[in-house]
mmCIF file of C-alpha atoms in Angstrom:
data_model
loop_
_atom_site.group_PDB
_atom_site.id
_atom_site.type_symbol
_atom_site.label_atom_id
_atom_site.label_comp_id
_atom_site.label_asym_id
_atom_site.label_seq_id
_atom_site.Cartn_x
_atom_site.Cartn_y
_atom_site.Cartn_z
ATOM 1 C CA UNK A 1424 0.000 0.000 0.000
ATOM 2 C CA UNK A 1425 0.993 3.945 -0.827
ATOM 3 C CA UNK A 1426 2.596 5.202 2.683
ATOM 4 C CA UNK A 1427 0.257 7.810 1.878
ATOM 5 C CA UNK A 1428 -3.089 5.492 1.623
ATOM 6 C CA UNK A 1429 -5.009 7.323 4.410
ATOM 7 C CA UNK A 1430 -4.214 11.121 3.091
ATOM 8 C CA UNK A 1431 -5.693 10.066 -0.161
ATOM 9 C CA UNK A 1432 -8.551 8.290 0.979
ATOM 10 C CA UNK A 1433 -9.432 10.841 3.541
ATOM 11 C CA UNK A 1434 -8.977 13.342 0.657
ATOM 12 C CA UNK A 1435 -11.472 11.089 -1.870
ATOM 13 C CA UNK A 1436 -13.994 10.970 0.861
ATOM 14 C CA UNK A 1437 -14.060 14.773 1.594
ATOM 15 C CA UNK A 1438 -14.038 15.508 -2.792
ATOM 16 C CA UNK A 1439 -17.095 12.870 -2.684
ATOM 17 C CA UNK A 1440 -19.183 14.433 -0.164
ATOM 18 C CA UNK A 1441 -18.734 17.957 -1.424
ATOM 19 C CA UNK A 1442 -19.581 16.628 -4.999
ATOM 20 C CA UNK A 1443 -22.229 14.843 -3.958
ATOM 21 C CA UNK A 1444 -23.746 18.285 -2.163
ATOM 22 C CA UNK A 1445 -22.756 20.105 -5.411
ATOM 23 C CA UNK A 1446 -24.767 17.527 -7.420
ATOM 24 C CA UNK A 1447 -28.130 18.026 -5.475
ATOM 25 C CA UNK A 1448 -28.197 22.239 -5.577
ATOM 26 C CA UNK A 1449 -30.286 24.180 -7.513
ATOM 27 C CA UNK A 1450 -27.346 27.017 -8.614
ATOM 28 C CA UNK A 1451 -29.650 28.209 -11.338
ATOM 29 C CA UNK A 1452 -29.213 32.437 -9.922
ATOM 30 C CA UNK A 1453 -26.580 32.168 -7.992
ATOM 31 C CA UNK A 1454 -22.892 33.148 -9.038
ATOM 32 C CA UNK A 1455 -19.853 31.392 -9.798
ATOM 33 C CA UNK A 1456 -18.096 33.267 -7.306
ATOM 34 C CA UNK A 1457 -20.690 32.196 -4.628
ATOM 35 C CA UNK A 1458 -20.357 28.548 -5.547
ATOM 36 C CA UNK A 1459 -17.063 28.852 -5.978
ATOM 37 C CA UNK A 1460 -16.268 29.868 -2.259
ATOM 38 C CA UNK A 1461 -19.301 27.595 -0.868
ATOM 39 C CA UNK A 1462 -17.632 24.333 -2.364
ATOM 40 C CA UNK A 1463 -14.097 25.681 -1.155
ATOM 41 C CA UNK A 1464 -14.904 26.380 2.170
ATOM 42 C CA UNK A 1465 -16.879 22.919 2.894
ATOM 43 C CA UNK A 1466 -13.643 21.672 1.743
ATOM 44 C CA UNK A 1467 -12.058 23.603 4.484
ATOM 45 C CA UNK A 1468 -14.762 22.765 6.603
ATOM 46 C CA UNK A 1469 -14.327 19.298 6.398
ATOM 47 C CA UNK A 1470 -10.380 18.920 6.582
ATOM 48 C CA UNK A 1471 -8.785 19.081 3.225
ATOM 49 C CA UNK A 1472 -7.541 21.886 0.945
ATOM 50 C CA UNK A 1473 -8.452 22.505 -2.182
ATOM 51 C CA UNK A 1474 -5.794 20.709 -4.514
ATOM 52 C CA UNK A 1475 -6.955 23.778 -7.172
ATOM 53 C CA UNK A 1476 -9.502 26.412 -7.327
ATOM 54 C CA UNK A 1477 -13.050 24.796 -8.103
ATOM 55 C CA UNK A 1478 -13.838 24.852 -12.026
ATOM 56 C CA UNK A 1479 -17.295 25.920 -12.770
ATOM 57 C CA UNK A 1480 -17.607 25.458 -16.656
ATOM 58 C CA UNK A 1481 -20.862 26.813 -18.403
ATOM 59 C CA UNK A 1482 -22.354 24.695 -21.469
ATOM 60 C CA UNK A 1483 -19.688 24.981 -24.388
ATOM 61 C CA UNK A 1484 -16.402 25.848 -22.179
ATOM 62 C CA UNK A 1485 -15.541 22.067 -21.096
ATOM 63 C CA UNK A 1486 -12.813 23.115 -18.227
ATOM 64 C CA UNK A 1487 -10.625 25.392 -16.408
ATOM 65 C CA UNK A 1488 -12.803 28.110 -16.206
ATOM 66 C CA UNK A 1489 -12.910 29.409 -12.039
ATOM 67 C CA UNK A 1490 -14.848 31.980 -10.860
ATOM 68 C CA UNK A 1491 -13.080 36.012 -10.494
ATOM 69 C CA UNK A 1492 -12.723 38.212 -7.926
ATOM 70 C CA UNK A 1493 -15.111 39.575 -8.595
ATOM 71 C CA UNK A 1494 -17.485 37.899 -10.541
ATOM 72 C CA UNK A 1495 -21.046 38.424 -11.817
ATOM 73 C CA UNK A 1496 -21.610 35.608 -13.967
ATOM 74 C CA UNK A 1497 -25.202 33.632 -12.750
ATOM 75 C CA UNK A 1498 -25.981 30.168 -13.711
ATOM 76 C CA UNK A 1499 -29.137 30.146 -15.479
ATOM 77 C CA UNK A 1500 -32.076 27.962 -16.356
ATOM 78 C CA UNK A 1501 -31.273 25.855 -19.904
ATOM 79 C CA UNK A 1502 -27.259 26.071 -18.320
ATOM 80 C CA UNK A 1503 -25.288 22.870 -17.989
ATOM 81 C CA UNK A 1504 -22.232 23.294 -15.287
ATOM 82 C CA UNK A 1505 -19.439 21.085 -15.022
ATOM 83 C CA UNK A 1506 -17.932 21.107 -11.296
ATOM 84 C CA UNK A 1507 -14.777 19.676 -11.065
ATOM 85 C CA UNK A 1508 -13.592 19.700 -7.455
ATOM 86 C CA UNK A 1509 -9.754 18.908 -6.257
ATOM 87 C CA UNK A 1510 -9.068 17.887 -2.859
ATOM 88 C CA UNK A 1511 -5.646 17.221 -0.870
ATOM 89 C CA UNK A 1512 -4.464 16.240 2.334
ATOM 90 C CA UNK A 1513 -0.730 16.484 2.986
ATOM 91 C CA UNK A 1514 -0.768 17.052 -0.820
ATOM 92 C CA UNK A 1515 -2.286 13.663 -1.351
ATOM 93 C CA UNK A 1516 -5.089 14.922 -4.029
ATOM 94 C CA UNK A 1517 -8.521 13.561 -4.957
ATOM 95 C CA UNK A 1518 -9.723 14.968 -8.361
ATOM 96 C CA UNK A 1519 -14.000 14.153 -9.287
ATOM 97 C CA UNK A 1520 -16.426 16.379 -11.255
ATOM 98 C CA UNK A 1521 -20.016 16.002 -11.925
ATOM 99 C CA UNK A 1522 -22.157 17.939 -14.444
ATOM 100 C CA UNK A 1523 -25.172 19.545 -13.314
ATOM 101 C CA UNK A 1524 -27.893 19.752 -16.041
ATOM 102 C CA UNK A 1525 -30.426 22.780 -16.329
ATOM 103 C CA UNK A 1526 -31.643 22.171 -19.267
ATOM 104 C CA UNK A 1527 -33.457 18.732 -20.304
ATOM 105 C CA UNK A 1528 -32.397 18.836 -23.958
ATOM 106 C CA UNK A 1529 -29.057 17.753 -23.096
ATOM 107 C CA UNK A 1530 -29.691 15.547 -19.994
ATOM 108 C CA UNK A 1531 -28.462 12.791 -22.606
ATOM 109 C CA UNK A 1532 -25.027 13.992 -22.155
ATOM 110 C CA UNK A 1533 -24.773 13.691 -18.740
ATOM 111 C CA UNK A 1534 -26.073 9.834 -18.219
ATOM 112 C CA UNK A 1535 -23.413 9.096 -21.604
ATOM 113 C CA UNK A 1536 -20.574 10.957 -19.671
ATOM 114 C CA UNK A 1537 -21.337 9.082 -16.607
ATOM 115 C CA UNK A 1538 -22.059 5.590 -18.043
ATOM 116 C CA UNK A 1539 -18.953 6.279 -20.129
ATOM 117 C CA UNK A 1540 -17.380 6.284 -16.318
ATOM 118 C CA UNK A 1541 -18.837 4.097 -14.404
ATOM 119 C CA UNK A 1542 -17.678 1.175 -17.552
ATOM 120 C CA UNK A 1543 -13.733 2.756 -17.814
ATOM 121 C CA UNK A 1544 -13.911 1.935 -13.795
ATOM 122 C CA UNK A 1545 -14.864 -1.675 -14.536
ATOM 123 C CA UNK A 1546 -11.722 -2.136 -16.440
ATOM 124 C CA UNK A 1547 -9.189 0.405 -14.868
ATOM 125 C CA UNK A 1548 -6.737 -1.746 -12.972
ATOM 126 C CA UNK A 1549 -3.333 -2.886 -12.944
ATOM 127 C CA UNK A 1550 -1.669 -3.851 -16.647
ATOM 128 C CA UNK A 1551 -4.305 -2.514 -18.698
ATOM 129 C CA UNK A 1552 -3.545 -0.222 -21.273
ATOM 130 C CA UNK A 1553 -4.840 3.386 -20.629
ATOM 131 C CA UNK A 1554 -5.937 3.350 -24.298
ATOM 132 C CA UNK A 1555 -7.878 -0.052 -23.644
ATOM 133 C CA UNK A 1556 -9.621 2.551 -21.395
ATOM 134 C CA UNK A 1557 -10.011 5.161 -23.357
ATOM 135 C CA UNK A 1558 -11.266 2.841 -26.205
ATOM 136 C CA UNK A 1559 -13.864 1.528 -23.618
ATOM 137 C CA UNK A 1560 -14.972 5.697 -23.146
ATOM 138 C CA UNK A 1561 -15.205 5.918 -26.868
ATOM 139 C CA UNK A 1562 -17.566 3.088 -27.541
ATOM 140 C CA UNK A 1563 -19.614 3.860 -24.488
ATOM 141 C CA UNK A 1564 -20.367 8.002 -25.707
ATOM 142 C CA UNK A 1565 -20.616 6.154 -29.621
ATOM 143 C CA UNK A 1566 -23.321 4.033 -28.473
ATOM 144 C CA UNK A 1567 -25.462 7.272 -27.328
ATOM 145 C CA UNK A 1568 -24.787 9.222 -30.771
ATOM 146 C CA UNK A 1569 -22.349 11.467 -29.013
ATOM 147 C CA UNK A 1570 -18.930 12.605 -29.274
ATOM 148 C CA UNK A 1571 -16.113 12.105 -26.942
ATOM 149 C CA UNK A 1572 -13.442 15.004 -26.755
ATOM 150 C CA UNK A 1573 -10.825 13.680 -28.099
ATOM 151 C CA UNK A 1574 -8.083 16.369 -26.501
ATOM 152 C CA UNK A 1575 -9.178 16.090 -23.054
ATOM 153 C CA UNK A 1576 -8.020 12.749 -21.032
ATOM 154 C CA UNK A 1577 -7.559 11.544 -17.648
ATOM 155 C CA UNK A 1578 -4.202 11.795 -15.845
ATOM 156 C CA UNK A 1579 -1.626 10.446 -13.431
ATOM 157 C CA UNK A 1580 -1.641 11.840 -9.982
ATOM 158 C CA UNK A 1581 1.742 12.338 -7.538
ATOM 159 C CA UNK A 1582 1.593 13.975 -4.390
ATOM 160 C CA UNK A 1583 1.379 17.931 -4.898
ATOM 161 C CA UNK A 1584 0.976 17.620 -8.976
ATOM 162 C CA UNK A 1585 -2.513 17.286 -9.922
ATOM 163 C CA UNK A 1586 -1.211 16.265 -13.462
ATOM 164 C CA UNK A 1587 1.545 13.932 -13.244
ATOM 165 C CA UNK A 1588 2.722 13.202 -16.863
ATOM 166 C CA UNK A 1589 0.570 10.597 -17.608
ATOM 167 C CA UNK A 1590 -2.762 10.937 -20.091
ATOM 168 C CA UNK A 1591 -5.870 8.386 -20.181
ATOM 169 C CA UNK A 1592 -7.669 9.460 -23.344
ATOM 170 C CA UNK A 1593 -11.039 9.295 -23.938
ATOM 171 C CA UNK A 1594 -10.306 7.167 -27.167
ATOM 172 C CA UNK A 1595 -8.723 4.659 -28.539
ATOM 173 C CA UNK A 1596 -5.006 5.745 -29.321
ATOM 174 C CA UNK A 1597 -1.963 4.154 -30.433
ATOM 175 C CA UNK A 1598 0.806 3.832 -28.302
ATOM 176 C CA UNK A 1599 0.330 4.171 -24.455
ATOM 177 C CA UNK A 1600 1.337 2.913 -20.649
ATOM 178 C CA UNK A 1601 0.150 0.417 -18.526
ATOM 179 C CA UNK A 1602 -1.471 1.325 -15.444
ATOM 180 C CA UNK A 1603 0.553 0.275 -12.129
ATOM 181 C CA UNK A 1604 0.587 -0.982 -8.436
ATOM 182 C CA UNK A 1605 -0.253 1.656 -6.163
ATOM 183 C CA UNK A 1606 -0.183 5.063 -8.807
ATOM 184 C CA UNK A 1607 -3.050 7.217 -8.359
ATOM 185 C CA UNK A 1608 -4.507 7.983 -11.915
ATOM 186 C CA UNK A 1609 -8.046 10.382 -12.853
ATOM 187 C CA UNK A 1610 -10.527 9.158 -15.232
ATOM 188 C CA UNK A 1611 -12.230 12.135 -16.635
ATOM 189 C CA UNK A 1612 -14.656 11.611 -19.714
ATOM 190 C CA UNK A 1613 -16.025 14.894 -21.700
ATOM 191 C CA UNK A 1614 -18.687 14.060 -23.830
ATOM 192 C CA UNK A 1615 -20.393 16.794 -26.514
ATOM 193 C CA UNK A 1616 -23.070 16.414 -29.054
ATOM 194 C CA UNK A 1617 -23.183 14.613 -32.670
ATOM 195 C CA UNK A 1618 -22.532 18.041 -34.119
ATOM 196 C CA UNK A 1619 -19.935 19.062 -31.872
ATOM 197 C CA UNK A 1620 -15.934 19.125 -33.016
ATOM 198 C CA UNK A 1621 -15.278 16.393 -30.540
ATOM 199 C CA UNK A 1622 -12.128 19.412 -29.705
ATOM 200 C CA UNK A 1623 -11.185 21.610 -27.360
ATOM 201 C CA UNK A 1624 -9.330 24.866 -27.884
ATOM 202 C CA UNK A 1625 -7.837 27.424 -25.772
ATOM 203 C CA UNK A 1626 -10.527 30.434 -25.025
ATOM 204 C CA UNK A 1627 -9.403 34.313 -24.452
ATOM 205 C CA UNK A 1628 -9.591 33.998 -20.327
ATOM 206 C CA UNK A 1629 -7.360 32.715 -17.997
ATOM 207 C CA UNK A 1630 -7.784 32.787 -14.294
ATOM 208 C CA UNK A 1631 -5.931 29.401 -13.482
ATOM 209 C CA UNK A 1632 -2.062 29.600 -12.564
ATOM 210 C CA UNK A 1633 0.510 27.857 -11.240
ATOM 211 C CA UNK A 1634 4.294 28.156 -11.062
ATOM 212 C CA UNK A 1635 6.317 26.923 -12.855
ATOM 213 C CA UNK A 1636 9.758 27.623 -11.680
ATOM 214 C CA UNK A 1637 11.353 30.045 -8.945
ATOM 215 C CA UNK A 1638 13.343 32.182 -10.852
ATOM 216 C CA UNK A 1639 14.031 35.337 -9.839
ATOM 217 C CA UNK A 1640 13.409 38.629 -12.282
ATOM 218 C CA UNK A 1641 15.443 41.094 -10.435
ATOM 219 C CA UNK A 1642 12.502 43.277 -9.866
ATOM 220 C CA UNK A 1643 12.239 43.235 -5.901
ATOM 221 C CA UNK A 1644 8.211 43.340 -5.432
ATOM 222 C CA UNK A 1645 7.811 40.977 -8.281
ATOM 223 C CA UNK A 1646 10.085 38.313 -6.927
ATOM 224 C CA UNK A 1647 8.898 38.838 -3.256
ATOM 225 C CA UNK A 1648 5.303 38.211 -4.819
ATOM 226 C CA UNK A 1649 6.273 35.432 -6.597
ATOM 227 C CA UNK A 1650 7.683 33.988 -2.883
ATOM 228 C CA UNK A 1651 4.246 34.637 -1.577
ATOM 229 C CA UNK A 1652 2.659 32.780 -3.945
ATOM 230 C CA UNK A 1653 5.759 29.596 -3.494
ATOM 231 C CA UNK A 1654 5.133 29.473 0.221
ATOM 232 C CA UNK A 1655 0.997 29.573 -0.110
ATOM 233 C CA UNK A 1656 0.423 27.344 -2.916
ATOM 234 C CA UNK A 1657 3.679 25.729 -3.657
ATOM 235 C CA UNK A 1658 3.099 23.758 -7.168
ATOM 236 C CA UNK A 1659 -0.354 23.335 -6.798
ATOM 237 C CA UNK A 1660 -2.750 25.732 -9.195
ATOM 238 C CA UNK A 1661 -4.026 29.082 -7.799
ATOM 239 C CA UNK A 1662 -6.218 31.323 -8.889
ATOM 240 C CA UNK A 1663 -6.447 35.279 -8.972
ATOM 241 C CA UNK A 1664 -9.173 35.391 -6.045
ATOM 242 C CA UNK A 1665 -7.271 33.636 -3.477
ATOM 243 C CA UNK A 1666 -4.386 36.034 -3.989
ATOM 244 C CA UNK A 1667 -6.744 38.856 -3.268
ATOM 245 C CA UNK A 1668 -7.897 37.311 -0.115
ATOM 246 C CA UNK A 1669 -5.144 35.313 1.123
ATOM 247 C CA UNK A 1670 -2.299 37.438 0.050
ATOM 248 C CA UNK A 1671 -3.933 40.669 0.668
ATOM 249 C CA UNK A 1672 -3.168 41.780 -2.730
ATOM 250 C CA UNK A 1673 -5.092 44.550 -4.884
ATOM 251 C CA UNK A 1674 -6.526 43.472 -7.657
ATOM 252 C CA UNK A 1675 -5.294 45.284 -10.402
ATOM 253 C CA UNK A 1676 -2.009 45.117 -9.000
ATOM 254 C CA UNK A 1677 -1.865 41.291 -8.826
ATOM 255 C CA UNK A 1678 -2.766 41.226 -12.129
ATOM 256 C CA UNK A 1679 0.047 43.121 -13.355
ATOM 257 C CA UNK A 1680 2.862 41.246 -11.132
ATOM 258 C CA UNK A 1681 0.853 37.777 -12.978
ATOM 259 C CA UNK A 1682 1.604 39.008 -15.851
ATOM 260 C CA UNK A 1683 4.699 40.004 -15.748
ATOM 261 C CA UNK A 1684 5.874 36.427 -14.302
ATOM 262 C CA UNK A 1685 3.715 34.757 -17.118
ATOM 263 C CA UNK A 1686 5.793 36.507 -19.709
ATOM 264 C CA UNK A 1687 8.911 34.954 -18.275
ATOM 265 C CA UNK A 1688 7.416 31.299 -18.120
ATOM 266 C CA UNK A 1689 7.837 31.726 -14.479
ATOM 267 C CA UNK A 1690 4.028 31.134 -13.836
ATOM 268 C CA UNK A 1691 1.628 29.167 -16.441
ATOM 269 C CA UNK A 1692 -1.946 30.640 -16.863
ATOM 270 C CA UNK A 1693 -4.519 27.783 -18.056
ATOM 271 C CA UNK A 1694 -7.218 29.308 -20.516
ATOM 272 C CA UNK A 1695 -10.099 27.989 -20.288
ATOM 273 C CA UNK A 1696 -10.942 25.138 -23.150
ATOM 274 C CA UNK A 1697 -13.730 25.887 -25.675
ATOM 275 C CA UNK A 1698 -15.848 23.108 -27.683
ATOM 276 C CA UNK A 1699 -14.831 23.798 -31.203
ATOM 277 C CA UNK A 1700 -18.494 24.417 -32.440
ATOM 278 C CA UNK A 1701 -19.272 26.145 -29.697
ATOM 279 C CA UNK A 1702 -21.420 22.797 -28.421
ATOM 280 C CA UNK A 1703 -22.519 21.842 -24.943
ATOM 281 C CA UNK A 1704 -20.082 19.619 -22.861
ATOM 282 C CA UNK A 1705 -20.319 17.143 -19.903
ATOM 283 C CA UNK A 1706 -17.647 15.713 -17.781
ATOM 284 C CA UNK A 1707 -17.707 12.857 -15.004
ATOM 285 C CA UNK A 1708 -14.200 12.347 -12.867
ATOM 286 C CA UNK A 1709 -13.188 9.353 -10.511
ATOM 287 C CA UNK A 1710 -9.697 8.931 -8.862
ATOM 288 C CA UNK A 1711 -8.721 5.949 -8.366
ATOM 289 C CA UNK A 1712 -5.671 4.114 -6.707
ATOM 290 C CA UNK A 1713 -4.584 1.102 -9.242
ATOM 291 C CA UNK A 1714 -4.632 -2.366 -8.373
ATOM 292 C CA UNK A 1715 -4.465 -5.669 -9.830
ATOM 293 C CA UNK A 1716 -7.481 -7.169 -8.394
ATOM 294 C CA UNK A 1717 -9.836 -3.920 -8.934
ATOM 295 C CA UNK A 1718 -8.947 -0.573 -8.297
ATOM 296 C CA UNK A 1719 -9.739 1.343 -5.114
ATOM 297 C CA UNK A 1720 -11.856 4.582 -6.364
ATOM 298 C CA UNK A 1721 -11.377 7.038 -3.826
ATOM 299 C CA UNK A 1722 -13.827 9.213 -5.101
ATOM 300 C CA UNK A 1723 -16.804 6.847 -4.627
#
C-alpha cells in the first residue's frame, strides 16, 4: 500500500461528499463566485484543501474556467455546469467532477458521460492499457450518438501535482502505458453532441495559474510576490481570487505582477478550453488508486 493510503482516501472521501452536495443544488441564480467559495470552504470545513480552485464550466467551455474576484456571472435555467472539485491532504489529491444539467435537452449527455465512467472503472486496474480505457470511453459516448473530446483525457496523480505526466484518453489511441501498483490515476470523460468538433481549444480567459519555476526577475516586489505565492500554494494551481484574499493583494495590481511572471514562463496561466463548435459539454471524474485485483476509487 501507498505510505500515503489514508491522506488520499481521507482526501477522496471529503471531494465525494462535497460533490455529492454540489450535485443536489439548484445554482440556477446564484454566481460562480458564490459557488465557488461555498464548495471551497466545505472543503475547508471538512479537513482538506483545495488541490486547485473549483472549475465551474458553463455549457460549451468544457474546463478550467474558475470563478473572479469579482465575478457576476449567474448560472441560469437551460445552463449545464461542469464542477470539477480537487481535494488534498498532505498534498495527497482527490480529483471528481459532476455535471449539473439545467436544461433537459441535453440531460443525454450527462447519463453518456457518466455511463462512459462508471464502464472505464470496470476495467481500470493494474496492466491494462490506458488506451484499452479510453477505447472503452469511446464506444460507451458512440453508443449514445455522441462525441467524446478527443483532446481532453484523464491523468496520473503524484503527491502535490494534480497532473503527473501521464494521459488516459477518452479514445482509442496508439501507443500508451500500462497502469501500475499503487499510482493514483483520474478518469475524466467529456462528452459533446453529434454536431460538436469532438475538440477543445484554448478560449481568451485565464484565471488558473501555477508556477512553474522560482526564478528570480530582479525586480524586488515581483520576486517577493512570486515567494508569496511559493510558500501559499507551492506547485499546486491558484487562482487570482485567493491572492486577493489570502495574500492581501489589490486586484489590479496582482494582475500586473501575474503578468509580468507569465511573460517569463515563471508562472503558467490555463485558458479555459472551448468546444470547437461552440457545443454543450459534460464531464464525469473518478480517482482511483490502481490495483491488480480492482482498483480502489477514492472518489466513490
Amino acid at each position: 500500500m501507498l505510505l500515503t493510503i489514508e491522506d488520499y482516501i481521507k482526501a477522496g472521501k471529503i471531494a465525494a461528499e462535497v460533490r455529492e452536495y454540489a450535485r443536489k443544488q439548484y445554482y440556477v441564480g446564484h454566481t460562480l463566485l458564490e459557488i465557488c467559495e461555498s464548495l471551497e470552504s466545505m472543503i475547508r470545513a471538512k479537513g482538506g484543501e483545495p488541490a486547485f480552485p473549483c472549475n465551474l464550466s458553463l455549457n460549451e467551455i468544457a474546463a478550467h474556467y474558475t470563478a473572479e474576484p469579482d465575478d457576476i456571472t449567474e448560472v441560469k435555467d437551460g445552463d449545464i455546469l461542469k464542477i470539477d472539485i480537487g481535494v488534498h491532504v498532505n498534498g495527497c489529491i482527490a480529483d471528481t467532477a459532476v455535471t449539473v444539467c439545467y436544461n433537459a435537452d441535453y440531460s443525454l449527455l450527462v447519463e453518456a458521460c457518466e455511463h462512459a465512467l462508471r464502464e472505464a472503472l470496470k476495467v481500470a486496474k493494474v496492466g491494462v492499457r490506458a488506451s484499452d480505457i479510453g477505447r472503452v470511453i469511446e464506444n460507451t459516448v458512440k453508443s449514445y450518438g455522441l462525441k467524446p473530446i478527443q483532446n481532453l483525457s484523464g491523468h496520473s496523480i503524484q503527491q502535490y501535482t494534480i497532473h503527473a505526466g501521464k494521459s488516459i484518453p477518452n479514445i482509442w489511441t496508439i501507443g500508451s502505458f500500462t497502469l501500475q501498483e499503487n499510482e493514483v490515476y483520474a478518469i475524466e470523460p467529456f462528452v459533446t453532441t453529434a454536431d460538436g468538433d469532438g475538440i477543445v481549444y484554448n478560449g481568451d480567459i485565464s484565471n488558473i495559474f501555477s508556477i512553474v519555476t522560482r526564478k528570480r526577475v530582479g525586480n524586488k516586489e515581483v520576486d517577493e510576490f512570486l515567494e508569496a505565492l511559493w510558500n501559499r500554494f507551492k506547485t499546486l494551481p491558484f487562482a487570482l481570487r485567493w491572492i486577493v484574499k489570502d495574500l492581501n493583494f489589490e486586484i489590479n495590481h496582482a494582475r500586473s505582477m501575474l503578468e509580468v511572471l507569465i511573460k517569463k514562463k515563471i508562472v503558467r496561466a490555463y485558458p479555459i478550453l472551448v468546444e470547437g463548435n461552440n457545443k454543450f459539454v459534460a464531464q464525469a471524474e473518478h480517482t482511483i488508486i490502481a490495483k491488480s485485483g480492482g482498483s480502489i476509487i477514492i472518489t466513490q
